[in-house]
Coordinates of C-alpha atoms (C1' of nucleotides) in Angstrom, one line a residue:
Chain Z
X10 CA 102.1 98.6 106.7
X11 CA 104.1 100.1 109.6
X12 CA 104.4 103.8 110.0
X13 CA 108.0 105.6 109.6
X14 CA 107.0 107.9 111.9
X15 CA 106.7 105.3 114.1
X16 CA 110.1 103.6 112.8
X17 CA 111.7 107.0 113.6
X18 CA 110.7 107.4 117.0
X19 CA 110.7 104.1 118.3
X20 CA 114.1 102.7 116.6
X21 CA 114.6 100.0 119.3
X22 CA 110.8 99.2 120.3
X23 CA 110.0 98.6 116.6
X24 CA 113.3 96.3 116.5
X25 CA 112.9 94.5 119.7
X26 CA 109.1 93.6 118.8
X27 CA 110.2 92.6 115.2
X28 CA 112.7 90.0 116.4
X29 CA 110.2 87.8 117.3
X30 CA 109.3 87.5 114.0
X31 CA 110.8 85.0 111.6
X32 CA 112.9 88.2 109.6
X33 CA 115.8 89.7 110.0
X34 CA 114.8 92.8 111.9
X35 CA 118.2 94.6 111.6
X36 CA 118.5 94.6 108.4
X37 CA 114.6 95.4 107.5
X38 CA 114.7 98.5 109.6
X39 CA 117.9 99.5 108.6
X40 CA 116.9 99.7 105.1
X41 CA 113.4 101.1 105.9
X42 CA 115.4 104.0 107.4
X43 CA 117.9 103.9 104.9
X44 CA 115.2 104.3 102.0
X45 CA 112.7 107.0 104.3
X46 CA 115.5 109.4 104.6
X47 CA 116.6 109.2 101.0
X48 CA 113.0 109.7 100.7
X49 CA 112.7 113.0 102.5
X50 CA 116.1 114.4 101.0
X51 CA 114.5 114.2 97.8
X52 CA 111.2 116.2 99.1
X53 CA 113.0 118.8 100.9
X54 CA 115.0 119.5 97.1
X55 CA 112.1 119.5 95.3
X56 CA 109.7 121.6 97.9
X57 CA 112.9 124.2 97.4
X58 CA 113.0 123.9 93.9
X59 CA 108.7 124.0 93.3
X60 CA 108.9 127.1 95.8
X61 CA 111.5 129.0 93.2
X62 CA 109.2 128.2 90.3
X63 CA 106.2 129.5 92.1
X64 CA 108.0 132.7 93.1
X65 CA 109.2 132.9 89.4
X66 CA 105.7 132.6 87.7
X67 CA 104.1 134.8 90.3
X68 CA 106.5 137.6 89.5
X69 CA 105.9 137.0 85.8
X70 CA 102.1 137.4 86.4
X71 CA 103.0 140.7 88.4
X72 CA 104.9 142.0 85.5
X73 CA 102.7 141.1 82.7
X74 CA 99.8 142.7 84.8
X75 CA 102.0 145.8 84.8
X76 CA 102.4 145.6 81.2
X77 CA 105.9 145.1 81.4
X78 CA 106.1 142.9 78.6
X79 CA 110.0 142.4 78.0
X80 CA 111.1 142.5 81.4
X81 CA 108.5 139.5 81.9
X82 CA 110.3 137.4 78.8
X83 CA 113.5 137.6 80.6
X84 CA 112.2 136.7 83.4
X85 CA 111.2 132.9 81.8
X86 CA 114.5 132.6 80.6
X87 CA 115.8 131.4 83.4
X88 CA 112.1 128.6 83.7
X89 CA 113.7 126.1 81.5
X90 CA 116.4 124.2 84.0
X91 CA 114.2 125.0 86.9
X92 CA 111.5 122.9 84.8
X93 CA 114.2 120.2 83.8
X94 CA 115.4 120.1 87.7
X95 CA 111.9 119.6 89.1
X96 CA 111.1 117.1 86.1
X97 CA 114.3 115.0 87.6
X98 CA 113.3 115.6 91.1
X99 CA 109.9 114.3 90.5
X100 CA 111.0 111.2 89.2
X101 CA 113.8 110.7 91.8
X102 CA 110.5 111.3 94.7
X103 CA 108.2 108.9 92.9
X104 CA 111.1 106.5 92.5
X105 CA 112.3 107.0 96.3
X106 CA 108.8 106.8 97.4
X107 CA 108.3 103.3 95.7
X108 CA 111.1 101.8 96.9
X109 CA 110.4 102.4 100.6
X110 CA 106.5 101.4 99.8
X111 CA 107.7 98.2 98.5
X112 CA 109.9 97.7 101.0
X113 CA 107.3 98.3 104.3
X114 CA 105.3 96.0 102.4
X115 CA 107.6 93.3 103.3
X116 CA 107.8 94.0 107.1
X117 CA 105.5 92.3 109.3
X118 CA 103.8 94.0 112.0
X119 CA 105.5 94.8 115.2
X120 CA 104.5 92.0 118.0
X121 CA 103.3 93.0 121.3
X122 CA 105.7 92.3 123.8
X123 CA 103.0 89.6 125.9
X124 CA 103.4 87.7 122.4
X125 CA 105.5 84.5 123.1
X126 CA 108.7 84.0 121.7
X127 CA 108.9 80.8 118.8
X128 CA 108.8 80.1 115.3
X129 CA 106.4 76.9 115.1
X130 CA 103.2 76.5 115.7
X131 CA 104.7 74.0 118.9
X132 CA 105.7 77.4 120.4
X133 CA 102.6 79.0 120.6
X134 CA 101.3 79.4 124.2
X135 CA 97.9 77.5 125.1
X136 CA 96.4 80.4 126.8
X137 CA 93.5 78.4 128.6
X138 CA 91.0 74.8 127.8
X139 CA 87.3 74.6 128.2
X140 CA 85.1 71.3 128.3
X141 CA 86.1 67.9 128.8
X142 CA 87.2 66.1 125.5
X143 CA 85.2 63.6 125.0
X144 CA 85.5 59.7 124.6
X145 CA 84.0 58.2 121.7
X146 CA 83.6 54.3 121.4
X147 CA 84.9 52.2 119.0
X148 CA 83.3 52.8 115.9
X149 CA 83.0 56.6 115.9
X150 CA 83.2 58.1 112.5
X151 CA 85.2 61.0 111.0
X152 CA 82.7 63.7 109.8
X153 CA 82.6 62.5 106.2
X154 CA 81.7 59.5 107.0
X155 CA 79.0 60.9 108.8
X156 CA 78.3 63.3 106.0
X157 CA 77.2 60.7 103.6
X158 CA 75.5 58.2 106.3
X159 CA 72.9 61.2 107.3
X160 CA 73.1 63.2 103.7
X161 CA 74.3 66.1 105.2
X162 CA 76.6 67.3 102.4
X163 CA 78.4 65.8 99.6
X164 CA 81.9 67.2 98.3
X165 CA 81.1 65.1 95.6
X166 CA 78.1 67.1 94.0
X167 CA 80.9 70.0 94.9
X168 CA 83.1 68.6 92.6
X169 CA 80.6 67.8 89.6
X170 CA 79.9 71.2 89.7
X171 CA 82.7 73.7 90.6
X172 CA 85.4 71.4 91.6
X173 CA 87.1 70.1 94.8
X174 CA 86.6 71.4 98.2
X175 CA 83.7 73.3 97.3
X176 CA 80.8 71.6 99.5
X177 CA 77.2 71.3 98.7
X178 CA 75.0 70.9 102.1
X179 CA 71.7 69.6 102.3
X180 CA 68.6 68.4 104.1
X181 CA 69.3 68.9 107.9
X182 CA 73.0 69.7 107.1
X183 CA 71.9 72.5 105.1
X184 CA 69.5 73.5 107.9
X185 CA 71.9 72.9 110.5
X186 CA 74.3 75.3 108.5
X187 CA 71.7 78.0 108.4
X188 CA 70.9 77.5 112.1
X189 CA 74.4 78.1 112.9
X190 CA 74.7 81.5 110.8
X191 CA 71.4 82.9 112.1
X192 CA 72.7 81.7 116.3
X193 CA 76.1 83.7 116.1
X194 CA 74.8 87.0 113.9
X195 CA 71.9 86.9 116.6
X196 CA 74.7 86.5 119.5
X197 CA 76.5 89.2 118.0
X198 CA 73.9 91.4 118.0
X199 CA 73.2 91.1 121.4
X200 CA 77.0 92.0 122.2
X201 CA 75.9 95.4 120.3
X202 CA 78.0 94.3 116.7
X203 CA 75.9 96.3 113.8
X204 CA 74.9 93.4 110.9
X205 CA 76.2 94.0 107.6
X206 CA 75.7 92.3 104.5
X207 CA 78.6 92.8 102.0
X208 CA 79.4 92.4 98.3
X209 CA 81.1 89.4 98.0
X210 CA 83.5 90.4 95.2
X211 CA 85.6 93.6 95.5
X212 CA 87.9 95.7 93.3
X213 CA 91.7 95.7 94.0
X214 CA 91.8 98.6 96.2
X215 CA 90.0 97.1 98.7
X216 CA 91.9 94.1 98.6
X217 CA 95.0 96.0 98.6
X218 CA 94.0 98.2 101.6
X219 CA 93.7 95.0 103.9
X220 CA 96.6 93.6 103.0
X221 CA 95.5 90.3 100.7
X222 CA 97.6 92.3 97.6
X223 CA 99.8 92.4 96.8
X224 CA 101.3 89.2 98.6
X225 CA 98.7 86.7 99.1
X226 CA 97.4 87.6 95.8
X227 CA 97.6 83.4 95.0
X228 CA 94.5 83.2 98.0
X229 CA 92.4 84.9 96.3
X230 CA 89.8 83.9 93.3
X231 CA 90.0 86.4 90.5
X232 CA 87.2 87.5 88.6
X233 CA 89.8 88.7 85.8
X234 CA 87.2 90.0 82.7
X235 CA 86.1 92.6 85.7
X236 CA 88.9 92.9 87.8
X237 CA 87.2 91.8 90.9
X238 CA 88.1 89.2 93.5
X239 CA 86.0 87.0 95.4
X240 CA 86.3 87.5 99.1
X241 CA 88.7 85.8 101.6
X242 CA 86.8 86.4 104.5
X243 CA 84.1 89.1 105.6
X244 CA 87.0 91.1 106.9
X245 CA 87.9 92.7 103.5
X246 CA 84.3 94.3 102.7
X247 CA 83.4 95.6 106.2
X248 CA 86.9 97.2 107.4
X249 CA 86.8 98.6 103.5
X250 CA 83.5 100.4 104.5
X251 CA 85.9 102.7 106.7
X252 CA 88.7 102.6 103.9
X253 CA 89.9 107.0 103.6
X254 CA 87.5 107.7 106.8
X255 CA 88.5 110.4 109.7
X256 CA 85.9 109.3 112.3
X257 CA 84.7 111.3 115.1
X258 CA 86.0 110.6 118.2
X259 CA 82.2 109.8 119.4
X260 CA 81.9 107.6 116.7
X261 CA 84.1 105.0 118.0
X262 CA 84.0 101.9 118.3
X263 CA 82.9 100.8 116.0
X264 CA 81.5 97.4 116.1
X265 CA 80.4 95.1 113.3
X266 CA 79.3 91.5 112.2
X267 CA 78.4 90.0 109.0
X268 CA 78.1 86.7 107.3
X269 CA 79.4 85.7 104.2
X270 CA 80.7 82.9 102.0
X271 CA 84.4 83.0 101.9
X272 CA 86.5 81.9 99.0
X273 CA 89.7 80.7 99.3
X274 CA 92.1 78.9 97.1
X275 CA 94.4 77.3 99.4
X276 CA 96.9 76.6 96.9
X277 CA 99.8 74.1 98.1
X278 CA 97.6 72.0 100.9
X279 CA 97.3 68.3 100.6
X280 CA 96.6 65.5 102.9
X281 CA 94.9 64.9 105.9
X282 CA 94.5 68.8 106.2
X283 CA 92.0 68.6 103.5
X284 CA 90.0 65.9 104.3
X285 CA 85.8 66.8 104.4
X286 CA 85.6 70.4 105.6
X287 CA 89.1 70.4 107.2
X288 CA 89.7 73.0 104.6
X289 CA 87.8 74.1 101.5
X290 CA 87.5 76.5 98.7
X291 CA 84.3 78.3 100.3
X292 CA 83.3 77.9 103.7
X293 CA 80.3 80.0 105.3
X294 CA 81.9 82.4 108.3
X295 CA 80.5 85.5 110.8
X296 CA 82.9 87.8 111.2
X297 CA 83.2 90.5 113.7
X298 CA 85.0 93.6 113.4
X299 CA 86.1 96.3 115.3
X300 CA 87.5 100.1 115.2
X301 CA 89.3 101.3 118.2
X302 CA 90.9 104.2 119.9
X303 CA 94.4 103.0 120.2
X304 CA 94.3 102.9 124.4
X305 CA 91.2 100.5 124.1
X306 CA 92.1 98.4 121.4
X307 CA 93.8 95.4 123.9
X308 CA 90.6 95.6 125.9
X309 CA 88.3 95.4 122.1
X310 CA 90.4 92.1 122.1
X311 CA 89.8 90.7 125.0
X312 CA 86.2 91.6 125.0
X313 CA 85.8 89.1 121.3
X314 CA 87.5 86.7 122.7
X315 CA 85.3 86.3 125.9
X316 CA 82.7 86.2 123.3
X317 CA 84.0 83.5 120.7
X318 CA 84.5 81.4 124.1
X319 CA 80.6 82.1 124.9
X320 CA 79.5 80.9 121.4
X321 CA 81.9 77.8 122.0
X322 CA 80.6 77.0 125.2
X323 CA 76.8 77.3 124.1
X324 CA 77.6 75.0 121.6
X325 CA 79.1 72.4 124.0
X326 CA 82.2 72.3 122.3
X327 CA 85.7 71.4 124.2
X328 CA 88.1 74.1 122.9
X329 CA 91.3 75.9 124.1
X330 CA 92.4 79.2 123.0
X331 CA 96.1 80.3 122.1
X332 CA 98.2 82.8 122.0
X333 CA 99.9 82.8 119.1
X334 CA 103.6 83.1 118.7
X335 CA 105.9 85.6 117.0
X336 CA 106.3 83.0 114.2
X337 CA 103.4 81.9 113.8
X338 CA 101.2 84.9 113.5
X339 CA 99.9 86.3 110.3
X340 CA 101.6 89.3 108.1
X341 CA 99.5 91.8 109.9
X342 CA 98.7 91.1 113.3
X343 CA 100.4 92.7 116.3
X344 CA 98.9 90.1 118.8
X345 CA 96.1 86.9 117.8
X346 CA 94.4 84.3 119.5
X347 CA 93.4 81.3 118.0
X348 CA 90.5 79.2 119.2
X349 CA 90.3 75.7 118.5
X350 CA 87.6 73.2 118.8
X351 CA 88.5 69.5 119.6
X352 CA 87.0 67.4 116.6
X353 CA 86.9 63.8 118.8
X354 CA 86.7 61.3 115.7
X355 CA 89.8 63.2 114.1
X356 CA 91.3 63.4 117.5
X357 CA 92.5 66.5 116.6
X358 CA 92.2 70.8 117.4
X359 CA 90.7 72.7 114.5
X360 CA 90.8 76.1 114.0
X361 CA 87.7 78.0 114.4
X362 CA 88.4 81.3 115.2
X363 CA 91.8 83.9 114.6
X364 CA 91.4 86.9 116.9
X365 CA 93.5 90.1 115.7
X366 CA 94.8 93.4 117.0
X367 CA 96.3 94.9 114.2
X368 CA 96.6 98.1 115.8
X369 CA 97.6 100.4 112.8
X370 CA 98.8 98.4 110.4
X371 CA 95.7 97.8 108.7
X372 CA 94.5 101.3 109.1
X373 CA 97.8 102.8 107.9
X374 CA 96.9 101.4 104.3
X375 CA 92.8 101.7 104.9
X376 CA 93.7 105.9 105.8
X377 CA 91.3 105.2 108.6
X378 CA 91.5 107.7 111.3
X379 CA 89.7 109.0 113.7
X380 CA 90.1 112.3 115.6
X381 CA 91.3 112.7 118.8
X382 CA 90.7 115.0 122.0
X383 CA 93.9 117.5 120.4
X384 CA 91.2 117.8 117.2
X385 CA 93.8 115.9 114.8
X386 CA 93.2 113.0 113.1
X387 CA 95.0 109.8 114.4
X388 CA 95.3 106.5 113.3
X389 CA 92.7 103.9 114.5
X390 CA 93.3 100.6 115.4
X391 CA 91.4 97.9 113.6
X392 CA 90.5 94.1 115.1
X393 CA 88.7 91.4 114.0
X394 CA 87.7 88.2 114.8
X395 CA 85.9 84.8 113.3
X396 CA 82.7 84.5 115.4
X397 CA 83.1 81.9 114.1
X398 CA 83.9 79.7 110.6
X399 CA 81.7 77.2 110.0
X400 CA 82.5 74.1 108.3
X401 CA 85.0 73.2 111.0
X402 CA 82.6 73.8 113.4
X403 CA 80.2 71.4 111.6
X404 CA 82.5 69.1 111.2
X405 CA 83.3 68.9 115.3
X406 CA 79.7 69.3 116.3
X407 CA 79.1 65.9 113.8
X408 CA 81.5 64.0 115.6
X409 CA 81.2 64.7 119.2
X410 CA 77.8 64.2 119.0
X411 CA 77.3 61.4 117.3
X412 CA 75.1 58.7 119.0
X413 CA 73.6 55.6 118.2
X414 CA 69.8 57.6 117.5
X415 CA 71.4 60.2 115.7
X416 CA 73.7 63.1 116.2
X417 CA 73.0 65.2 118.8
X418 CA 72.3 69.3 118.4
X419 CA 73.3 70.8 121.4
X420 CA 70.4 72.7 123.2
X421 CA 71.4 76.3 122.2
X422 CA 71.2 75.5 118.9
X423 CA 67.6 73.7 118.8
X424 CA 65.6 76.8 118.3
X425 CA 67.3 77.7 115.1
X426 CA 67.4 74.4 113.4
X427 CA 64.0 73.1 114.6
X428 CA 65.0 70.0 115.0
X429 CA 67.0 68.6 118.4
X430 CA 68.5 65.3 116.5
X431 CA 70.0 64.8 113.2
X432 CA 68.3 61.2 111.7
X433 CA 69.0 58.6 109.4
X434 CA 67.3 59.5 106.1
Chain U
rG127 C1' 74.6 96.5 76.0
rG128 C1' 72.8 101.7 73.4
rA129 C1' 72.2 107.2 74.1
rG130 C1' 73.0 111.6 77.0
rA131 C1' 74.7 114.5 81.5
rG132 C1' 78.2 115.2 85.1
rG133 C1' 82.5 114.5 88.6
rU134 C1' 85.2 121.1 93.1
rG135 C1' 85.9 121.4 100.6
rG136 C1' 81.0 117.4 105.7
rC137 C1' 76.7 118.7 102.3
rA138 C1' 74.7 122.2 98.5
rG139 C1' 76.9 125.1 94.9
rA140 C1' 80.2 129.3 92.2
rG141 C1' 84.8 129.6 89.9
rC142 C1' 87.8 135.7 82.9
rG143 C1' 94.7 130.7 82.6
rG144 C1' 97.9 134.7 87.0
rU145 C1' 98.4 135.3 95.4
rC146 C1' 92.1 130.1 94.1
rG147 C1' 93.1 125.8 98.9
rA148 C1' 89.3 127.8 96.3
rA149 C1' 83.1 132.8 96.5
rU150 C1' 78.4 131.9 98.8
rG151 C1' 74.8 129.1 101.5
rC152 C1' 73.9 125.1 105.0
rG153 C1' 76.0 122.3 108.7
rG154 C1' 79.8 122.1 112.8
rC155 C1' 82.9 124.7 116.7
rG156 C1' 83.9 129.1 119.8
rG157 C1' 82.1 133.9 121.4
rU158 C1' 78.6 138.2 122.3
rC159 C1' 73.6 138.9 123.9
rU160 C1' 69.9 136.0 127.4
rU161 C1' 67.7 133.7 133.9
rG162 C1' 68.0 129.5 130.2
rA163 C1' 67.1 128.5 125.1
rA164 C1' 66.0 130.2 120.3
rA165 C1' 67.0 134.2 117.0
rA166 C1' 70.6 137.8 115.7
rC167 C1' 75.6 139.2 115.3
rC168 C1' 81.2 138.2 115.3
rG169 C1' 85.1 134.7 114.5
rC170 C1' 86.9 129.8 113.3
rU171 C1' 86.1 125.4 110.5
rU172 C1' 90.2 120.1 104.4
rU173 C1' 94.1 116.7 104.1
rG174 C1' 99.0 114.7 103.3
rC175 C1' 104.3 115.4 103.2
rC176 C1' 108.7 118.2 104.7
rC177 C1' 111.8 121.8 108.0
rG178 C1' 111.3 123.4 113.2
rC179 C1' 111.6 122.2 120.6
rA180 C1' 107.9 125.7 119.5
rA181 C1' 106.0 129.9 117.2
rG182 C1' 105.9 129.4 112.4
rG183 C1' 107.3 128.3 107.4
rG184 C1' 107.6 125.4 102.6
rC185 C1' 105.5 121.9 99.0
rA186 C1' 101.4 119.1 97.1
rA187 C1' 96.1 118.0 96.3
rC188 C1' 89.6 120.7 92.8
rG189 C1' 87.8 111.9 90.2
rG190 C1' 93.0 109.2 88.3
rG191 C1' 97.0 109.7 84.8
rG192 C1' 99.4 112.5 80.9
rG193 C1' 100.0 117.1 77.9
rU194 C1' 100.1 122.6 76.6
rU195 C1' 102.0 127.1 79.4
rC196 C1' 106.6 131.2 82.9
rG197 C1' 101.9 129.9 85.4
rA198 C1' 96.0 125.3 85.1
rA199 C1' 90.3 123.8 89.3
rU200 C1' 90.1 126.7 84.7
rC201 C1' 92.6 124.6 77.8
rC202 C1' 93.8 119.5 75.3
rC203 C1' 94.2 113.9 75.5
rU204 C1' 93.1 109.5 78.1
rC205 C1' 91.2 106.3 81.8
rC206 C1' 87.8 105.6 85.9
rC207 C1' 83.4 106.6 88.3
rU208 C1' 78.4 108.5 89.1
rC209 C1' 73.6 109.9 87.4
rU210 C1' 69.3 110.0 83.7
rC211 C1' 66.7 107.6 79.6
rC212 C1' 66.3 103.0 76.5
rG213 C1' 67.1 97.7 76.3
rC214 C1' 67.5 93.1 79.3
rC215 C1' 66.4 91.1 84.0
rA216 C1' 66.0 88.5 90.1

RNA sequence: GGAGAGGUGGCAGAGCGGUCGAAUGCGGCGGUCUUGAAAACCGCUUUGCCCGCAAGGGCAACGGGGGUUCGAAUCCCUCCCUCUCCGCCA
């Protein structure tokens, strides 16, 4: 959620970032201001009105105490409209106070002004490629296909127990899955990101403060008998653990990394999107996060990415990295990178990795602060990053390494699954 | 799931319905003293919103919400949470 104080000072910034969005910035900020001042109209008559009650009841207390008994009753006469005037006033600032909530809620965070200009994913920049894509014979096979010929997983078994797109791994898929989650939290922990190990299911406020309610309330699994939902992404528990926070300034950053399933309902996709771990209900991801002093944040950013690329490039993978557009970035973001792996059977780029600067947008609902050098407590910008999701991953690694022995695990990778080739079974 | 206790400032812990945003202790910050440090002593030390260039001022907040009252941290209702014991259990 933006900030009005920001709104207020920085009118045509905010309106010149927002354009690059796929909204109508005029109007949005027009009626953000529109509804903040009607907003603090209604404060400043209420503060006056509360501050003639309080004056009231403290001379009543003055006069009882001096035993003044009838000069005190006369005094409440006058209570009852002041009472009946706040009581409206109250109501009017609740209701003013709603509407502008609601309405931020609707406005997308300000793009930086690097952030290209576009509205489709076409218009998104490619920011750099890595590793030659390679050429796979005739006869190459998509991942599935590769799935079942090695018994690596089976989205069947999924479906005879949960439903569709929820994977079941096994044998050396289900090692190779493992390998994978224990190589990047170990890589993250050499780039100084604290583990964590989160709940998996969280109550509404902590879904609320990063922004998956109220509007992408549909992604979400909802354990409705306790009011919980299952987790999106990693993101959600870890920047929660700073949720109401005023960090010391020597406290930051704040760097951390944990794994955890991620459940997601992807309501609306179809086709070839879906096929084999394209995109599932609950995929296996390392998340990184960050918490940044506002001047550093760009530099947080550009420090995960040059890490994502690492964890790429150990794992032999071709991949480019882009900068995503104004229209094509999520809800949140003020600048993101993708990173995508080339998956050669598919002939295809897969999303691996979403890197964020969300400046304070996230920490505006989270209440995260932290203070600064004047002793005050400022908002903190928040990033994270996928470091990185899984099952695409998997599903690349399968085909670009398929051989006629057996699929290939790329050297980096061979001390965590034991194992340098996946075989026939 | 059953029974009981409790939710106050960074922590600990007070608080007759009337200047209580809140005693006191600890911690933290600044100062005096000291060659330096410790100790001792003195002062400061929550957050949000609003008005203001600033100085400063106003309003709100003692788990959440509602009620009683001229006035509530203090009384009533309700919800939530935490802890202890029992049951169940990886």
């Amino acid at each position: 959620m933006l900030e009005t104080a920001y709104l207020r000072s920085h009118p045509e910034e905010a309106r010149k970032r927002l354009g690059k969005r796929n909204v109508d910035a005029d109007a949005l900020l027009a009626e953000a201001d529109r509804l903040d001042e009607q907003r603090r109209s209604t404060q400043n008559a209420l503060d006056a009105k509360q501050a003639e009650m309080n004056a009231q009841a403290r001379t009543i207390g003055e006069l009882m105490k001096a035993g003044k008994k009838a000069e005190a009753e006369a005094a409440k006469a006058h209570s009852g409209e002041l009472k009946e005037a706040i009581a409206g006033l109250k109501d009017a600032l609740d209701a003013a106070e709603k509407a502008l909530h609601d309405h931020l809620c609707t406005i997308p965070n300000v793009p930086q002004d690097r952030v290209p200009e576009g509205k489709i994913p076409d218009d998104n920049a490619v920011v750099m490629q890595h590793g030659a894509i390679p050429e796979l014979g005739t006869g190459a096979k998509p991942h599935w296909e590769l799935a079942e010929e090695y018994g690596l997983f089976s989205l069947e078994m999924g479906v005879k127990l949960t439903g569709a797109g929820f994977p079941v791994y096994t044998g050396q898929g289900a090692k190779l899955e493992r390998a994978l989650i224990s190589f990047f939290l170990d890589r993250a922990a050499e780039a100084g990101y604290i583990e964590v190990i989160p709940p998996l299911l969280v109550n509404a406020d902590s879904a609320y403060a990063t922004g998956q309610l109220p509007d992408k309330e549909s992604q979400m699994y909802h354990a409705t008998a306790d009011d919980l939902y299952l987790i999106p992404t990693a993101e959600v528990p870890i920047t929660n653990l700073f949720r109401g926070d005023i960090l010391g300034a020597d406290q930051l950053p704040v760097k951390r990394v944990g794994y955890t399933p991620c459940f997601r309902r992807e309501a609306g996709s179809y086709g070839k999107d879906v096929r084999g771990l394209n995109r599932v209900h609950q995929f296996d991801k390392v998340e990184i996060v960050r918490i940044e002093k506002p001047e550093h944040s760009n530099a947080a950013l550009e420090e995960m990415v040059v890490h994502v690329r690492g964890l790429l490039e150990a794992l032999e993978l071709p991949y480019r990295q882009l900068l995503l557009c104004g229209g094509d970035m999520g809800f949140t973001s003020a600048i993101t990178y993708d990173m995508e792996v080339w998956s050669a059977a598919q002939k295809r780029w897969l999303e691996v990795s979403s890197i964020s600067n969300f400046e304070t947008f996230q920490s505006n609902r989270l209440k995260l602060r932290y203070r600064g050098e004047d002793k005050k407590p400022h908002l903190a910008h928040t990033l994270n990053g996928s470091a990185l999701a899984l099952a695409r991953i998997v599903a690349a690694l399968l085909e670009n390494n398929q051989t006629p022995e057996g699929i290939r695990i790329p050297k980096a990778l061979q001390p965590y699954t034991g194992f340098p080739l996946i075989v026939k079974k």
